[in-house]
PDB file of C-alpha atoms in Angstrom:
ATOM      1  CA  UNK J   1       0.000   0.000   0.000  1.00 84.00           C
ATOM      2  CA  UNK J   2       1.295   3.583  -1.075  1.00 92.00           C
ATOM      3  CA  UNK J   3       0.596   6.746   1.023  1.00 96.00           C
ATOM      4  CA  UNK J   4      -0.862   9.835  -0.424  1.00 97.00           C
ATOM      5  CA  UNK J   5      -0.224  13.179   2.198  1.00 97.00           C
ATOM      6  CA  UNK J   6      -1.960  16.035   1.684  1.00 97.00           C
ATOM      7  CA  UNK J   7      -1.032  18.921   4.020  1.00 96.00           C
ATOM      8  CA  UNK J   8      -3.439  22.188   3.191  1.00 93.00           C
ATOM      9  CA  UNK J   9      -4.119  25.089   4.430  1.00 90.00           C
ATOM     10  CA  UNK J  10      -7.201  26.462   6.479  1.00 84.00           C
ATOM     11  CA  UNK J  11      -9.311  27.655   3.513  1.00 79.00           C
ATOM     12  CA  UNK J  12     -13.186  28.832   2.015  1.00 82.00           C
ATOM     13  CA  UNK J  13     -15.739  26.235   2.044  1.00 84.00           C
ATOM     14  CA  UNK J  14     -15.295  26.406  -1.771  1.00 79.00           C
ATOM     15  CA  UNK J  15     -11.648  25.464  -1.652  1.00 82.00           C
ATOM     16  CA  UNK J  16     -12.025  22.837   0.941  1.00 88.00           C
ATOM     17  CA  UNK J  17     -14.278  21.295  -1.649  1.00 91.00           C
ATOM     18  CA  UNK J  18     -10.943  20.485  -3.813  1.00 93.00           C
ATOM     19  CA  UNK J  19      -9.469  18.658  -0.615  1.00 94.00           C
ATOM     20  CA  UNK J  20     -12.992  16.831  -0.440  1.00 94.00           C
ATOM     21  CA  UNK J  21     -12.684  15.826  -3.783  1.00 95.00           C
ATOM     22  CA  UNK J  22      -9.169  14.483  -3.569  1.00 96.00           C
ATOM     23  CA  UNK J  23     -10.239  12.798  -0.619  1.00 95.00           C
ATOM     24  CA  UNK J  24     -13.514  10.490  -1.903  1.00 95.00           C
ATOM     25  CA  UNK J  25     -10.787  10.081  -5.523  1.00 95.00           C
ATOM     26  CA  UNK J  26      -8.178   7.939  -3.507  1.00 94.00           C
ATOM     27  CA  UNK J  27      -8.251   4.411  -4.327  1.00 92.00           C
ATOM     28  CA  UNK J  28      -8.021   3.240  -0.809  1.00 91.00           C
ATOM     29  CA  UNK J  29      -7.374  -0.455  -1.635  1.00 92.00           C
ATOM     30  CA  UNK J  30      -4.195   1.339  -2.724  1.00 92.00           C
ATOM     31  CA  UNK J  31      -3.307   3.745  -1.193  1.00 93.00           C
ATOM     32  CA  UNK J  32      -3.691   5.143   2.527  1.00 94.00           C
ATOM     33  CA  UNK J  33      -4.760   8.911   2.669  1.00 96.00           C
ATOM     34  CA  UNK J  34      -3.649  11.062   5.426  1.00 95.00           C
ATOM     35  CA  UNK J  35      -5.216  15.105   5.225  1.00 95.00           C
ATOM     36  CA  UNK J  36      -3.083  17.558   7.766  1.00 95.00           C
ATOM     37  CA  UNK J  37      -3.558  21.521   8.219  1.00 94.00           C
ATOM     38  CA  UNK J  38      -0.601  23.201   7.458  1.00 94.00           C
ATOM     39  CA  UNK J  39      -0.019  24.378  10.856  1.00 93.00           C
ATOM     40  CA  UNK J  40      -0.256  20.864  12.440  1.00 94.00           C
ATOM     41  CA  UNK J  41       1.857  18.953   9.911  1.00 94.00           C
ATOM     42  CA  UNK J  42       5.444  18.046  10.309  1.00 92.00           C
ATOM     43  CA  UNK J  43       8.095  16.679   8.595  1.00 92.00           C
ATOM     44  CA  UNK J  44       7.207  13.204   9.887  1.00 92.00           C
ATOM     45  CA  UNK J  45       4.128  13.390   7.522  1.00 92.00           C
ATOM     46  CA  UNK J  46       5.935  14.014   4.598  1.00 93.00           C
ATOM     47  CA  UNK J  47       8.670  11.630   5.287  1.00 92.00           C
ATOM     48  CA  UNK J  48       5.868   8.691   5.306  1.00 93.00           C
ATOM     49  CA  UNK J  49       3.834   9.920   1.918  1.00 96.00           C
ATOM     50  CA  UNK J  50       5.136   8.428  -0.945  1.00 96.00           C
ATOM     51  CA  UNK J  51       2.489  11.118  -2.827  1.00 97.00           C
ATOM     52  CA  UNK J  52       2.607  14.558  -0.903  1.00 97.00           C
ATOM     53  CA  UNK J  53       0.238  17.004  -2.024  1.00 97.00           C
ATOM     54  CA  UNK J  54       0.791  20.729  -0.830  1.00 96.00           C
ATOM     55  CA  UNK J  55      -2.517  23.003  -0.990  1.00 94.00           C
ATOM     56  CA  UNK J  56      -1.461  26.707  -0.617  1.00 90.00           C
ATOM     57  CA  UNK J  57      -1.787  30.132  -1.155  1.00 83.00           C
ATOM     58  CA  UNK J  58       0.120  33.560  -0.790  1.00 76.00           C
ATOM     59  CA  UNK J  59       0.006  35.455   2.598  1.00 73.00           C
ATOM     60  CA  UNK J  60       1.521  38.475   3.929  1.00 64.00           C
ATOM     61  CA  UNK J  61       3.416  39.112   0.928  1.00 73.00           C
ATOM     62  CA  UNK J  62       4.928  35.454   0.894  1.00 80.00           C
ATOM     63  CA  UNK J  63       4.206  33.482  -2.184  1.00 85.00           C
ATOM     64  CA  UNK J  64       3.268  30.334   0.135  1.00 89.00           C
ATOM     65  CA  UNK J  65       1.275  30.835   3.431  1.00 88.00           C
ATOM     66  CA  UNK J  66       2.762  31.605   6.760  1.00 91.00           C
ATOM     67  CA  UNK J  67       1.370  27.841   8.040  1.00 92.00           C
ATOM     68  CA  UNK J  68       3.976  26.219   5.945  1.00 93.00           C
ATOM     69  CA  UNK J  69       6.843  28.014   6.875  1.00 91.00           C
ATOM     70  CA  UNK J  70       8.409  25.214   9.784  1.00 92.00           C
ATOM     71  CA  UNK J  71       7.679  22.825   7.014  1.00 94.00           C
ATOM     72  CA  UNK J  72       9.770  24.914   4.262  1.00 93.00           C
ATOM     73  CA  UNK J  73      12.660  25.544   6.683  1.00 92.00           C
ATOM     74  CA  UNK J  74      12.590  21.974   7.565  1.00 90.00           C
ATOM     75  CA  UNK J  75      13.143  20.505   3.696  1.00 93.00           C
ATOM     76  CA  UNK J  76      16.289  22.525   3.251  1.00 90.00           C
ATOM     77  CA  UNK J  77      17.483  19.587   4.763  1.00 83.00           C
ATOM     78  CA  UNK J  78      15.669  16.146   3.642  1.00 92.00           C
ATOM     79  CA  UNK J  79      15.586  13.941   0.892  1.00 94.00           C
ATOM     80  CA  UNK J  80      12.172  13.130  -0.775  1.00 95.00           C
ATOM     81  CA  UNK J  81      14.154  10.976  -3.638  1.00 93.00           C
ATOM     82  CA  UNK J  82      11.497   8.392  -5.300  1.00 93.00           C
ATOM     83  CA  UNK J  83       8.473  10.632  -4.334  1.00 95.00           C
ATOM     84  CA  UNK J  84       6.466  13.134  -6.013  1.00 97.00           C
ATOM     85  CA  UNK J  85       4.475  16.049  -5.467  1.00 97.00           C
ATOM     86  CA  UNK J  86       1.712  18.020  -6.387  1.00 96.00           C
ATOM     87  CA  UNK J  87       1.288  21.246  -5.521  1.00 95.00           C
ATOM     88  CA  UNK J  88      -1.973  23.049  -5.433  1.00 93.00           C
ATOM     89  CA  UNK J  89      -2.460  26.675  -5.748  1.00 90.00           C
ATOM     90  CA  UNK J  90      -5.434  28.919  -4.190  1.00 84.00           C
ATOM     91  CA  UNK J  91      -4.541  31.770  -5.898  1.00 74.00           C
ATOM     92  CA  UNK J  92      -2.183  32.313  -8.275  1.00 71.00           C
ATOM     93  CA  UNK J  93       0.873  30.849 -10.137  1.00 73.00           C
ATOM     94  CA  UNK J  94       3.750  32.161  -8.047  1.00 82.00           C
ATOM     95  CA  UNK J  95       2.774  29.544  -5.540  1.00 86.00           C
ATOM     96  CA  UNK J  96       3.087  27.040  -7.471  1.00 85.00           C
ATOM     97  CA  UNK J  97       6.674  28.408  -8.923  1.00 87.00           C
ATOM     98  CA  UNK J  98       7.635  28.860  -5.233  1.00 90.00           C
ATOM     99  CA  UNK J  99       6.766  25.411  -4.163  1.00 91.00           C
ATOM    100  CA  UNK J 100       8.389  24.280  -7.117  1.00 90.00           C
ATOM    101  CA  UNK J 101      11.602  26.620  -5.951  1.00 92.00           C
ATOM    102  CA  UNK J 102      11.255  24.838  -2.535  1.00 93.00           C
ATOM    103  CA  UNK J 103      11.005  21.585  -3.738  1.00 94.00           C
ATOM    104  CA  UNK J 104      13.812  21.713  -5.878  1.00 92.00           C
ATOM    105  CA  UNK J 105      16.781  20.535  -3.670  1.00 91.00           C
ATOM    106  CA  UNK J 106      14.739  17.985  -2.266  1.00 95.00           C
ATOM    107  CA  UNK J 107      15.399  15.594  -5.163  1.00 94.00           C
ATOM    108  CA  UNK J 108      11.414  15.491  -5.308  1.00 95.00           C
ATOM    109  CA  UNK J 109       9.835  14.842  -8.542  1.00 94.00           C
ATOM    110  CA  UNK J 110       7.245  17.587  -8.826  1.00 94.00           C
ATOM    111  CA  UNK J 111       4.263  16.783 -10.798  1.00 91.00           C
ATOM    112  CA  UNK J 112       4.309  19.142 -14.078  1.00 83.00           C
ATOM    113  CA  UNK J 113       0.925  20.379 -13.457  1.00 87.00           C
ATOM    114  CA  UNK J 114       0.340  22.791 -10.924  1.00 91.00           C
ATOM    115  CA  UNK J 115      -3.809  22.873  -9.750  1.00 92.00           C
ATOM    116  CA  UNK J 116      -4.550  26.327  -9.921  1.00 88.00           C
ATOM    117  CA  UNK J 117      -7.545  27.121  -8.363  1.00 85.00           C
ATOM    118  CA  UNK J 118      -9.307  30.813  -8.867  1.00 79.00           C
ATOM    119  CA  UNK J 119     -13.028  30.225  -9.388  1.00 76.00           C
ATOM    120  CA  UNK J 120     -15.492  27.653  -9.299  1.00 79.00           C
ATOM    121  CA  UNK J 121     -14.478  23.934  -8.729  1.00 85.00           C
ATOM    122  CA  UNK J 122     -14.520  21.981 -11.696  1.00 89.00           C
ATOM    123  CA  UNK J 123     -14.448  18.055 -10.048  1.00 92.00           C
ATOM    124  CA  UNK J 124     -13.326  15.936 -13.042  1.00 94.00           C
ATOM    125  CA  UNK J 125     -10.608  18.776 -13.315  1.00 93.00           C
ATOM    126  CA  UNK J 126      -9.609  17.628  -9.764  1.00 94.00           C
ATOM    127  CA  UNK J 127      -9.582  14.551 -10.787  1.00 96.00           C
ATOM    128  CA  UNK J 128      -8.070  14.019 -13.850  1.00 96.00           C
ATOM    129  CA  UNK J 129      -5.402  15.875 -11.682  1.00 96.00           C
ATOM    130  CA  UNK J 130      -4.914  13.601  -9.418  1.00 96.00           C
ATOM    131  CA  UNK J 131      -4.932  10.740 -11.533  1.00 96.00           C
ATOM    132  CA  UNK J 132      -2.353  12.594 -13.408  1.00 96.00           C
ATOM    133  CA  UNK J 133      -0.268  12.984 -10.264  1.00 96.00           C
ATOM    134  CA  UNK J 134      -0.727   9.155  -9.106  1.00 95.00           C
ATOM    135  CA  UNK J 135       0.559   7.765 -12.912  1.00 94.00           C
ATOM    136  CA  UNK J 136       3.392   9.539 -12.549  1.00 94.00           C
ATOM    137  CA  UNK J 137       4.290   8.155  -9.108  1.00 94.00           C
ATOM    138  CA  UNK J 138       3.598   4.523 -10.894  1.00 93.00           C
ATOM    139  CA  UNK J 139       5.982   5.389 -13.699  1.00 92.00           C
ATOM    140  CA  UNK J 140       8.841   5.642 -11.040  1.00 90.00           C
ATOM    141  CA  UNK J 141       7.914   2.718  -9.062  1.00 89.00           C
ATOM    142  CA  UNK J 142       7.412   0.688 -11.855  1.00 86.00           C
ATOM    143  CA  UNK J 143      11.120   2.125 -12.983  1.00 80.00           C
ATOM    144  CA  UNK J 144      12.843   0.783 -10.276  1.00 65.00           C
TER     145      UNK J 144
END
């Protein structure tokens, strides 16, 4: 079984829908889901995903919120070889870019679709997503 972690951050009942969505999508003969806030996550969480999602947006001025910042200090430091991530964005596309930035020396594969999310939730959007996301992850196990 292959773990899927999504770490988000406190958001509109709109957004929260995405995190919903992603949630009820999981194959759970497959994989184990654990969902974390931002501000309660720690690098323990990330070290057991094999799939990490990251749901953020900007906030005073920072391209990713203030609840991630323990969690960005702490993968200066870690390697996520062998994993991948998806990144989700509540705003805009610096997020994404700055996850992306963060990510980088983490030997992380980052998915190469960012979810953007601005308006109304489109579900099979999500979806298609996250099946995206999980393929990818299968291409690398199935690599090795």
């Amino acid at each position: 079984m292959y773990h899927i972690g999504v770490i988000y951050i406190p958001c509109d009942i709109e957004k929260q829908r995405v995190i919903d969505i992603i949630k009820r999508a999981i194959d759970l003969k497959k994989f184990d889901i654990r969902v974390k806030l931002a501000a309660d996550a720690a690098m323990p969480d990330i070290a057991a995903s094999d799939i990490i999602i990251f749901a953020s947006d900007s906030s005073s001025g920072n391209s990713i919120n203030k609840d991630y910042s323990e969690i960005v200090r702490a993968l200066k430091g870690i390697n996520l070889s062998g994993r991948v991530a998806g990144i989700i964005s509540f705003d805009t596309d610096d997020t994404a870019e700055a996850w992306q930035n963060v990510l980088e020396c983490t030997g992380i594969t980052c998915h190469g679709e960012s979810l953007v999310v601005t308006d109304a939730i489109d579900e099979n959007n999500v979806r298609k997503w996250l099946q995206s996301l999980i393929r990818e992850y299968e291409v690398i196990v199935n690599g090795r």
